[in-house]
PDB file of C-alpha atoms in Angstrom:
ATOM      1  CA  GLY A   1    -130.530 -36.985  93.998  1.00 65.00           C
ATOM      2  CA  ALA A   2    -127.669 -34.657  95.266  1.00 76.00           C
ATOM      3  CA  VAL A   3    -125.301 -35.245  92.278  1.00 87.00           C
ATOM      4  CA  VAL A   4    -122.145 -33.204  91.929  1.00 91.00           C
ATOM      5  CA  SER A   5    -120.303 -33.093  88.535  1.00 94.00           C
ATOM      6  CA  GLN A   6    -116.732 -32.087  88.218  1.00 96.00           C
ATOM      7  CA  HIS A   7    -114.818 -31.400  84.974  1.00 97.00           C
ATOM      8  CA  PRO A   8    -112.226 -32.133  83.684  1.00 97.00           C
ATOM      9  CA  SER A   9    -111.476 -35.459  85.283  1.00 96.00           C
ATOM     10  CA  ARG A  10    -107.825 -35.310  84.268  1.00 97.00           C
ATOM     11  CA  VAL A  11    -105.625 -32.453  82.907  1.00 98.00           C
ATOM     12  CA  ILE A  12    -102.080 -32.134  81.905  1.00 97.00           C
ATOM     13  CA  CYS A  13    -100.793 -28.582  81.527  1.00 96.00           C
ATOM     14  CA  LYS A  14     -97.477 -26.761  80.967  1.00 97.00           C
ATOM     15  CA  SER A  15     -95.798 -24.932  83.808  1.00 97.00           C
ATOM     16  CA  GLY A  16     -96.805 -21.301  83.927  1.00 97.00           C
ATOM     17  CA  THR A  17    -100.226 -21.790  82.432  1.00 97.00           C
ATOM     18  CA  SER A  18    -103.624 -21.578  84.123  1.00 97.00           C
ATOM     19  CA  VAL A  19    -106.153 -24.401  84.442  1.00 98.00           C
ATOM     20  CA  LYS A  20    -109.928 -23.979  85.312  1.00 98.00           C
ATOM     21  CA  ILE A  21    -111.787 -26.740  87.124  1.00 98.00           C
ATOM     22  CA  GLU A  22    -115.645 -26.735  87.256  1.00 97.00           C
ATOM     23  CA  CYS A  23    -117.895 -28.017  89.945  1.00 95.00           C
ATOM     24  CA  ARG A  24    -121.700 -28.259  89.221  1.00 94.00           C
ATOM     25  CA  SER A  25    -124.539 -29.380  91.316  1.00 90.00           C
ATOM     26  CA  LEU A  26    -126.822 -31.057  88.909  1.00 89.00           C
ATOM     27  CA  ASP A  27    -130.074 -31.613  90.730  1.00 83.00           C
ATOM     28  CA  PHE A  28    -129.868 -29.049  93.630  1.00 83.00           C
ATOM     29  CA  GLN A  29    -128.901 -25.543  94.434  1.00 85.00           C
ATOM     30  CA  ALA A  30    -125.718 -25.247  96.464  1.00 84.00           C
ATOM     31  CA  THR A  31    -125.144 -22.041  98.319  1.00 81.00           C
ATOM     32  CA  THR A  32    -121.929 -23.403  99.530  1.00 87.00           C
ATOM     33  CA  MET A  33    -119.258 -25.559  97.879  1.00 91.00           C
ATOM     34  CA  PHE A  34    -115.956 -26.757  99.140  1.00 93.00           C
ATOM     35  CA  TRP A  35    -112.655 -27.401  97.427  1.00 96.00           C
ATOM     36  CA  TYR A  36    -110.230 -30.009  98.685  1.00 97.00           C
ATOM     37  CA  ARG A  37    -106.708 -31.114  97.555  1.00 97.00           C
ATOM     38  CA  GLN A  38    -105.307 -34.573  97.940  1.00 97.00           C
ATOM     39  CA  PHE A  39    -101.616 -35.384  97.381  1.00 94.00           C
ATOM     40  CA  PRO A  40    -100.633 -39.099  96.637  1.00 91.00           C
ATOM     41  CA  LYS A  41    -101.254 -41.461  99.505  1.00 90.00           C
ATOM     42  CA  GLN A  42    -102.488 -38.590 101.773  1.00 94.00           C
ATOM     43  CA  SER A  43    -105.819 -37.452 103.100  1.00 96.00           C
ATOM     44  CA  LEU A  44    -108.015 -34.673 101.811  1.00 96.00           C
ATOM     45  CA  MET A  45    -107.226 -31.190 102.907  1.00 96.00           C
ATOM     46  CA  LEU A  46    -109.794 -28.338 102.664  1.00 94.00           C
ATOM     47  CA  MET A  47    -108.446 -25.514 100.503  1.00 96.00           C
ATOM     48  CA  ALA A  48    -111.480 -23.083 100.573  1.00 94.00           C
ATOM     49  CA  THR A  49    -115.126 -22.640 101.129  1.00 91.00           C
ATOM     50  CA  SER A  50    -116.950 -21.138  98.125  1.00 88.00           C
ATOM     51  CA  ASN A  51    -120.208 -19.073  98.767  1.00 85.00           C
ATOM     52  CA  GLU A  52    -122.481 -18.087  96.000  1.00 83.00           C
ATOM     53  CA  GLY A  53    -122.182 -14.377  95.394  1.00 82.00           C
ATOM     54  CA  SER A  54    -119.573 -13.549  97.846  1.00 85.00           C
ATOM     55  CA  LYS A  55    -115.779 -13.966  98.255  1.00 89.00           C
ATOM     56  CA  ALA A  56    -114.435 -17.480  99.002  1.00 92.00           C
ATOM     57  CA  THR A  57    -112.916 -18.207 102.430  1.00 92.00           C
ATOM     58  CA  TYR A  58    -109.452 -19.738 102.033  1.00 94.00           C
ATOM     59  CA  GLU A  59    -107.828 -22.013 104.762  1.00 93.00           C
ATOM     60  CA  GLN A  60    -104.585 -20.977 106.356  1.00 93.00           C
ATOM     61  CA  GLY A  61    -101.633 -21.389 104.056  1.00 94.00           C
ATOM     62  CA  VAL A  62    -103.678 -21.561 100.803  1.00 96.00           C
ATOM     63  CA  GLU A  63    -102.705 -18.656  98.342  1.00 95.00           C
ATOM     64  CA  LYS A  64    -106.020 -16.950  97.300  1.00 93.00           C
ATOM     65  CA  ASP A  65    -104.261 -15.225  94.352  1.00 95.00           C
ATOM     66  CA  LYS A  66    -102.972 -18.578  93.048  1.00 96.00           C
ATOM     67  CA  PHE A  67    -106.195 -20.562  93.546  1.00 97.00           C
ATOM     68  CA  LEU A  68    -109.007 -18.398  92.266  1.00 96.00           C
ATOM     69  CA  ILE A  69    -112.487 -19.443  93.137  1.00 94.00           C
ATOM     70  CA  ASN A  70    -115.702 -18.232  91.593  1.00 91.00           C
ATOM     71  CA  HIS A  71    -119.150 -19.178  92.640  1.00 89.00           C
ATOM     72  CA  ALA A  72    -121.238 -17.024  90.387  1.00 81.00           C
ATOM     73  CA  SER A  73    -124.438 -19.143  90.550  1.00 89.00           C
ATOM     74  CA  LEU A  74    -126.176 -21.573  92.769  1.00 88.00           C
ATOM     75  CA  THR A  75    -125.131 -24.582  90.667  1.00 91.00           C
ATOM     76  CA  LEU A  76    -121.519 -23.691  89.555  1.00 93.00           C
ATOM     77  CA  SER A  77    -118.249 -23.013  91.231  1.00 94.00           C
ATOM     78  CA  THR A  78    -114.862 -22.772  89.551  1.00 95.00           C
ATOM     79  CA  LEU A  79    -111.426 -23.264  90.730  1.00 97.00           C
ATOM     80  CA  THR A  80    -108.707 -21.768  88.683  1.00 97.00           C
ATOM     81  CA  VAL A  81    -105.012 -22.706  89.383  1.00 98.00           C
ATOM     82  CA  THR A  82    -103.051 -19.693  88.070  1.00 97.00           C
ATOM     83  CA  SER A  83     -99.384 -20.006  86.794  1.00 97.00           C
ATOM     84  CA  ALA A  84     -99.358 -23.609  87.687  1.00 97.00           C
ATOM     85  CA  HIS A  85     -96.130 -25.270  88.751  1.00 97.00           C
ATOM     86  CA  PRO A  86     -95.333 -28.920  89.096  1.00 97.00           C
ATOM     87  CA  GLU A  87     -95.759 -28.697  93.032  1.00 96.00           C
ATOM     88  CA  ASP A  88     -99.406 -27.861  92.126  1.00 97.00           C
ATOM     89  CA  SER A  89     -99.826 -31.296  90.727  1.00 97.00           C
ATOM     90  CA  SER A  90    -102.479 -32.991  92.825  1.00 97.00           C
ATOM     91  CA  PHE A  91    -106.006 -34.451  92.951  1.00 97.00           C
ATOM     92  CA  TYR A  92    -108.572 -31.662  93.314  1.00 98.00           C
ATOM     93  CA  ILE A  93    -112.061 -32.575  94.513  1.00 97.00           C
ATOM     94  CA  CYS A  94    -115.179 -30.444  95.268  1.00 96.00           C
ATOM     95  CA  SER A  95    -118.263 -31.035  97.337  1.00 93.00           C
ATOM     96  CA  ALA A  96    -121.563 -29.268  97.768  1.00 87.00           C
ATOM     97  CA  SER A  97    -124.013 -28.871 100.504  1.00 76.00           C
ATOM     98  CA  SER A  98    -127.838 -28.914 100.110  1.00 69.00           C
ATOM     99  CA  GLN A  99    -130.779 -29.254 102.185  1.00 62.00           C
ATOM    100  CA  GLY A 100    -130.189 -32.960 102.013  1.00 59.00           C
ATOM    101  CA  ALA A 101    -126.822 -32.616 103.752  1.00 57.00           C
ATOM    102  CA  ILE A 102    -128.712 -32.474 106.977  1.00 62.00           C
ATOM    103  CA  THR A 103    -129.783 -36.103 106.536  1.00 66.00           C
ATOM    104  CA  HIS A 104    -127.465 -37.435 103.948  1.00 70.00           C
ATOM    105  CA  GLY A 105    -124.281 -35.530 104.393  1.00 78.00           C
ATOM    106  CA  TYR A 106    -122.199 -34.013 101.666  1.00 85.00           C
ATOM    107  CA  THR A 107    -121.852 -35.143  98.126  1.00 86.00           C
ATOM    108  CA  PHE A 108    -118.529 -35.064  96.370  1.00 92.00           C
ATOM    109  CA  GLY A 109    -117.506 -34.659  92.654  1.00 94.00           C
ATOM    110  CA  SER A 110    -115.425 -37.288  91.002  1.00 95.00           C
ATOM    111  CA  GLY A 111    -112.228 -35.308  91.224  1.00 96.00           C
ATOM    112  CA  THR A 112    -109.695 -33.684  88.858  1.00 97.00           C
ATOM    113  CA  ARG A 113    -106.137 -35.129  88.504  1.00 97.00           C
ATOM    114  CA  LEU A 114    -103.965 -32.212  87.599  1.00 98.00           C
ATOM    115  CA  THR A 115    -100.410 -32.770  86.362  1.00 97.00           C
ATOM    116  CA  VAL A 116     -98.195 -29.792  85.698  1.00 97.00           C
ATOM    117  CA  VAL A 117     -95.206 -30.528  83.399  1.00 97.00           C
TER     118      VAL A 117
ATOM    119  CA  GLY B   1    -109.361 -27.128 114.929  1.00 85.00           C
ATOM    120  CA  ILE B   2    -110.915 -30.551 115.502  1.00 90.00           C
ATOM    121  CA  GLN B   3    -108.602 -33.584 115.200  1.00 94.00           C
ATOM    122  CA  VAL B   4    -109.636 -36.825 113.575  1.00 97.00           C
ATOM    123  CA  GLU B   5    -107.634 -40.012 114.020  1.00 98.00           C
ATOM    124  CA  GLN B   6    -108.357 -43.287 112.237  1.00 98.00           C
ATOM    125  CA  SER B   7    -107.122 -46.738 113.026  1.00 98.00           C
ATOM    126  CA  PRO B   8    -105.610 -48.902 111.875  1.00 98.00           C
ATOM    127  CA  PRO B   9    -103.726 -47.067 109.064  1.00 97.00           C
ATOM    128  CA  ASP B  10    -103.431 -50.247 107.132  1.00 97.00           C
ATOM    129  CA  LEU B  11    -105.540 -53.437 107.188  1.00 97.00           C
ATOM    130  CA  ILE B  12    -104.960 -56.654 105.158  1.00 97.00           C
ATOM    131  CA  LEU B  13    -107.767 -59.293 105.235  1.00 96.00           C
ATOM    132  CA  GLN B  14    -108.647 -62.564 103.450  1.00 97.00           C
ATOM    133  CA  GLU B  15    -111.826 -62.557 101.580  1.00 97.00           C
ATOM    134  CA  GLY B  16    -114.708 -63.463 103.897  1.00 97.00           C
ATOM    135  CA  ALA B  17    -113.119 -61.944 106.972  1.00 98.00           C
ATOM    136  CA  ASN B  18    -114.841 -59.324 109.158  1.00 97.00           C
ATOM    137  CA  SER B  19    -113.149 -55.988 110.147  1.00 97.00           C
ATOM    138  CA  THR B  20    -113.718 -52.920 112.253  1.00 98.00           C
ATOM    139  CA  LEU B  21    -112.309 -49.578 111.578  1.00 98.00           C
ATOM    140  CA  ARG B  22    -112.197 -46.774 114.073  1.00 98.00           C
ATOM    141  CA  CYS B  23    -112.484 -43.013 114.030  1.00 98.00           C
ATOM    142  CA  ASN B  24    -111.720 -40.929 117.085  1.00 98.00           C
ATOM    143  CA  PHE B  25    -112.401 -37.099 117.165  1.00 97.00           C
ATOM    144  CA  SER B  26    -111.498 -34.429 119.510  1.00 95.00           C
ATOM    145  CA  ASP B  27    -114.660 -32.295 119.819  1.00 92.00           C
ATOM    146  CA  SER B  28    -118.342 -32.465 119.483  1.00 91.00           C
ATOM    147  CA  VAL B  29    -119.532 -32.898 115.986  1.00 90.00           C
ATOM    148  CA  ASN B  30    -122.869 -32.211 114.054  1.00 87.00           C
ATOM    149  CA  ASN B  31    -121.791 -34.124 110.996  1.00 89.00           C
ATOM    150  CA  LEU B  32    -119.829 -37.453 110.610  1.00 94.00           C
ATOM    151  CA  GLN B  33    -119.421 -39.337 107.340  1.00 94.00           C
ATOM    152  CA  TRP B  34    -117.660 -42.418 106.310  1.00 97.00           C
ATOM    153  CA  PHE B  35    -116.385 -42.600 102.674  1.00 96.00           C
ATOM    154  CA  HIS B  36    -114.789 -45.267 100.528  1.00 97.00           C
ATOM    155  CA  GLN B  37    -112.356 -43.787  98.037  1.00 96.00           C
ATOM    156  CA  ASN B  38    -112.085 -46.060  94.962  1.00 90.00           C
ATOM    157  CA  PRO B  39    -108.898 -46.541  92.839  1.00 87.00           C
ATOM    158  CA  TRP B  40    -110.062 -43.710  90.566  1.00 88.00           C
ATOM    159  CA  GLY B  41    -110.305 -41.258  93.409  1.00 91.00           C
ATOM    160  CA  GLN B  42    -114.059 -41.125  93.652  1.00 91.00           C
ATOM    161  CA  LEU B  43    -115.362 -40.627  97.120  1.00 93.00           C
ATOM    162  CA  ILE B  44    -118.298 -42.869  97.871  1.00 92.00           C
ATOM    163  CA  ASN B  45    -120.566 -41.830 100.729  1.00 91.00           C
ATOM    164  CA  LEU B  46    -121.068 -44.920 102.953  1.00 95.00           C
ATOM    165  CA  PHE B  47    -122.844 -43.330 105.964  1.00 94.00           C
ATOM    166  CA  TYR B  48    -123.888 -40.056 107.270  1.00 92.00           C
ATOM    167  CA  ILE B  49    -123.899 -40.894 110.972  1.00 95.00           C
ATOM    168  CA  PRO B  50    -123.195 -38.049 113.557  1.00 93.00           C
ATOM    169  CA  SER B  51    -124.895 -40.361 116.174  1.00 95.00           C
ATOM    170  CA  GLY B  52    -126.531 -43.795 116.413  1.00 97.00           C
ATOM    171  CA  THR B  53    -126.240 -46.874 114.356  1.00 98.00           C
ATOM    172  CA  LYS B  54    -126.950 -47.564 110.699  1.00 97.00           C
ATOM    173  CA  GLN B  55    -126.593 -50.650 108.472  1.00 97.00           C
ATOM    174  CA  ASN B  56    -126.379 -50.999 104.742  1.00 96.00           C
ATOM    175  CA  GLY B  57    -125.912 -54.544 103.605  1.00 97.00           C
ATOM    176  CA  ARG B  58    -122.534 -55.822 104.718  1.00 98.00           C
ATOM    177  CA  LEU B  59    -121.544 -52.550 106.183  1.00 98.00           C
ATOM    178  CA  SER B  60    -122.733 -50.966 109.415  1.00 98.00           C
ATOM    179  CA  ALA B  61    -121.633 -47.952 111.384  1.00 98.00           C
ATOM    180  CA  THR B  62    -121.947 -46.761 114.963  1.00 98.00           C
ATOM    181  CA  THR B  63    -121.140 -43.301 116.430  1.00 98.00           C
ATOM    182  CA  VAL B  64    -121.001 -42.690 120.078  1.00 97.00           C
ATOM    183  CA  ALA B  65    -121.018 -38.860 120.033  1.00 95.00           C
ATOM    184  CA  THR B  66    -120.627 -38.553 123.936  1.00 95.00           C
ATOM    185  CA  GLU B  67    -117.464 -40.660 123.807  1.00 97.00           C
ATOM    186  CA  ARG B  68    -116.143 -39.037 120.473  1.00 97.00           C
ATOM    187  CA  TYR B  69    -115.785 -42.144 118.362  1.00 98.00           C
ATOM    188  CA  SER B  70    -117.243 -43.918 115.358  1.00 98.00           C
ATOM    189  CA  LEU B  71    -116.798 -47.459 114.101  1.00 98.00           C
ATOM    190  CA  LEU B  72    -117.312 -48.824 110.691  1.00 98.00           C
ATOM    191  CA  TYR B  73    -117.972 -52.635 110.458  1.00 98.00           C
ATOM    192  CA  ILE B  74    -117.334 -54.584 107.313  1.00 98.00           C
ATOM    193  CA  SER B  75    -118.632 -58.164 107.409  1.00 97.00           C
ATOM    194  CA  SER B  76    -117.784 -60.973 104.890  1.00 98.00           C
ATOM    195  CA  SER B  77    -115.215 -58.660 103.062  1.00 97.00           C
ATOM    196  CA  GLN B  78    -114.847 -58.967  99.348  1.00 97.00           C
ATOM    197  CA  THR B  79    -111.936 -57.920  97.136  1.00 95.00           C
ATOM    198  CA  THR B  80    -114.041 -55.057  95.802  1.00 94.00           C
ATOM    199  CA  ASP B  81    -113.997 -53.552  99.402  1.00 96.00           C
ATOM    200  CA  SER B  82    -110.386 -52.765  98.987  1.00 95.00           C
ATOM    201  CA  GLY B  83    -109.507 -49.043  98.929  1.00 95.00           C
ATOM    202  CA  VAL B  84    -109.132 -46.170 101.332  1.00 97.00           C
ATOM    203  CA  TYR B  85    -111.765 -45.553 103.987  1.00 98.00           C
ATOM    204  CA  PHE B  86    -112.051 -42.161 105.351  1.00 98.00           C
ATOM    205  CA  CYS B  87    -113.987 -40.741 108.257  1.00 98.00           C
ATOM    206  CA  ALA B  88    -114.749 -37.030 108.003  1.00 96.00           C
ATOM    207  CA  VAL B  89    -116.323 -34.820 110.655  1.00 95.00           C
ATOM    208  CA  GLY B  90    -117.951 -31.411 110.698  1.00 90.00           C
ATOM    209  CA  SER B  91    -118.385 -29.178 113.721  1.00 81.00           C
ATOM    210  CA  GLY B  92    -119.526 -25.724 114.551  1.00 66.00           C
ATOM    211  CA  GLY B  93    -122.871 -24.027 114.537  1.00 55.00           C
ATOM    212  CA  THR B  94    -124.235 -25.263 111.221  1.00 50.00           C
ATOM    213  CA  SER B  95    -124.758 -28.590 109.545  1.00 42.00           C
ATOM    214  CA  TYR B  96    -123.363 -27.121 106.350  1.00 52.00           C
ATOM    215  CA  GLY B  97    -119.827 -26.472 107.741  1.00 70.00           C
ATOM    216  CA  LYS B  98    -116.684 -27.878 106.439  1.00 84.00           C
ATOM    217  CA  LEU B  99    -115.423 -31.404 106.824  1.00 91.00           C
ATOM    218  CA  THR B 100    -112.084 -32.424 108.424  1.00 94.00           C
ATOM    219  CA  PHE B 101    -110.902 -35.781 107.181  1.00 97.00           C
ATOM    220  CA  GLY B 102    -108.849 -38.448 109.018  1.00 97.00           C
ATOM    221  CA  GLN B 103    -105.817 -39.887 107.561  1.00 97.00           C
ATOM    222  CA  GLY B 104    -107.731 -42.903 106.373  1.00 98.00           C
ATOM    223  CA  THR B 105    -107.318 -46.673 106.560  1.00 98.00           C
ATOM    224  CA  ILE B 106    -106.042 -48.607 103.628  1.00 97.00           C
ATOM    225  CA  LEU B 107    -107.911 -51.834 103.329  1.00 97.00           C
ATOM    226  CA  THR B 108    -106.642 -54.646 101.146  1.00 96.00           C
ATOM    227  CA  VAL B 109    -108.740 -57.736 100.680  1.00 96.00           C
ATOM    228  CA  HIS B 110    -107.050 -60.686  99.171  1.00 96.00           C
ATOM    229  CA  PRO B 111    -108.961 -63.481  97.324  1.00 95.00           C
TER     230      PRO B 111
END
């Protein structure tokens, strides 16, 4: 149980375009999802907390107008990188919480490697 | 916010050796997880262990919450154990809160 699916796994886009990344909880309802970013050889940094039916909460220093988060249903959260630039190239990974998180912790998606050229 | 420190940053072992990875955290936690990140980036959840001791095969973990540290033990290491090991903690008033990650330990196991 507690499977999180993330798509696409890899995307290359041109500078100035927008990219949408999907995070789905496959076998449970996730009222809360989290988006992290990881630069090469670094740790994961939380970008924002996505709450179903309400606005996302962004961490300090993360531009909410650049990283648009939508959590329209209990099984889907999307992250849109708008007007992407090469410095946005990174590994983006989502996680979701469920009732099982109390005993098993959080489950993470497989990540999306974004390259902006 | 809560600080998480992992040690050592790098660890090189010969196959068959045992190792201990440490995670120190600066405040009380209600969630602590150990992850293994494989070469493709996937985070594999090894243990959910905000307190106590757990074992799963060659891996075991212990968290001493009152002293704010956790240890991950790897016995009889194999080359497939190579990768980055992260400790992540959650704090605050709910078990559904965000996780703060340590900087990781890069483990390399040579045949």
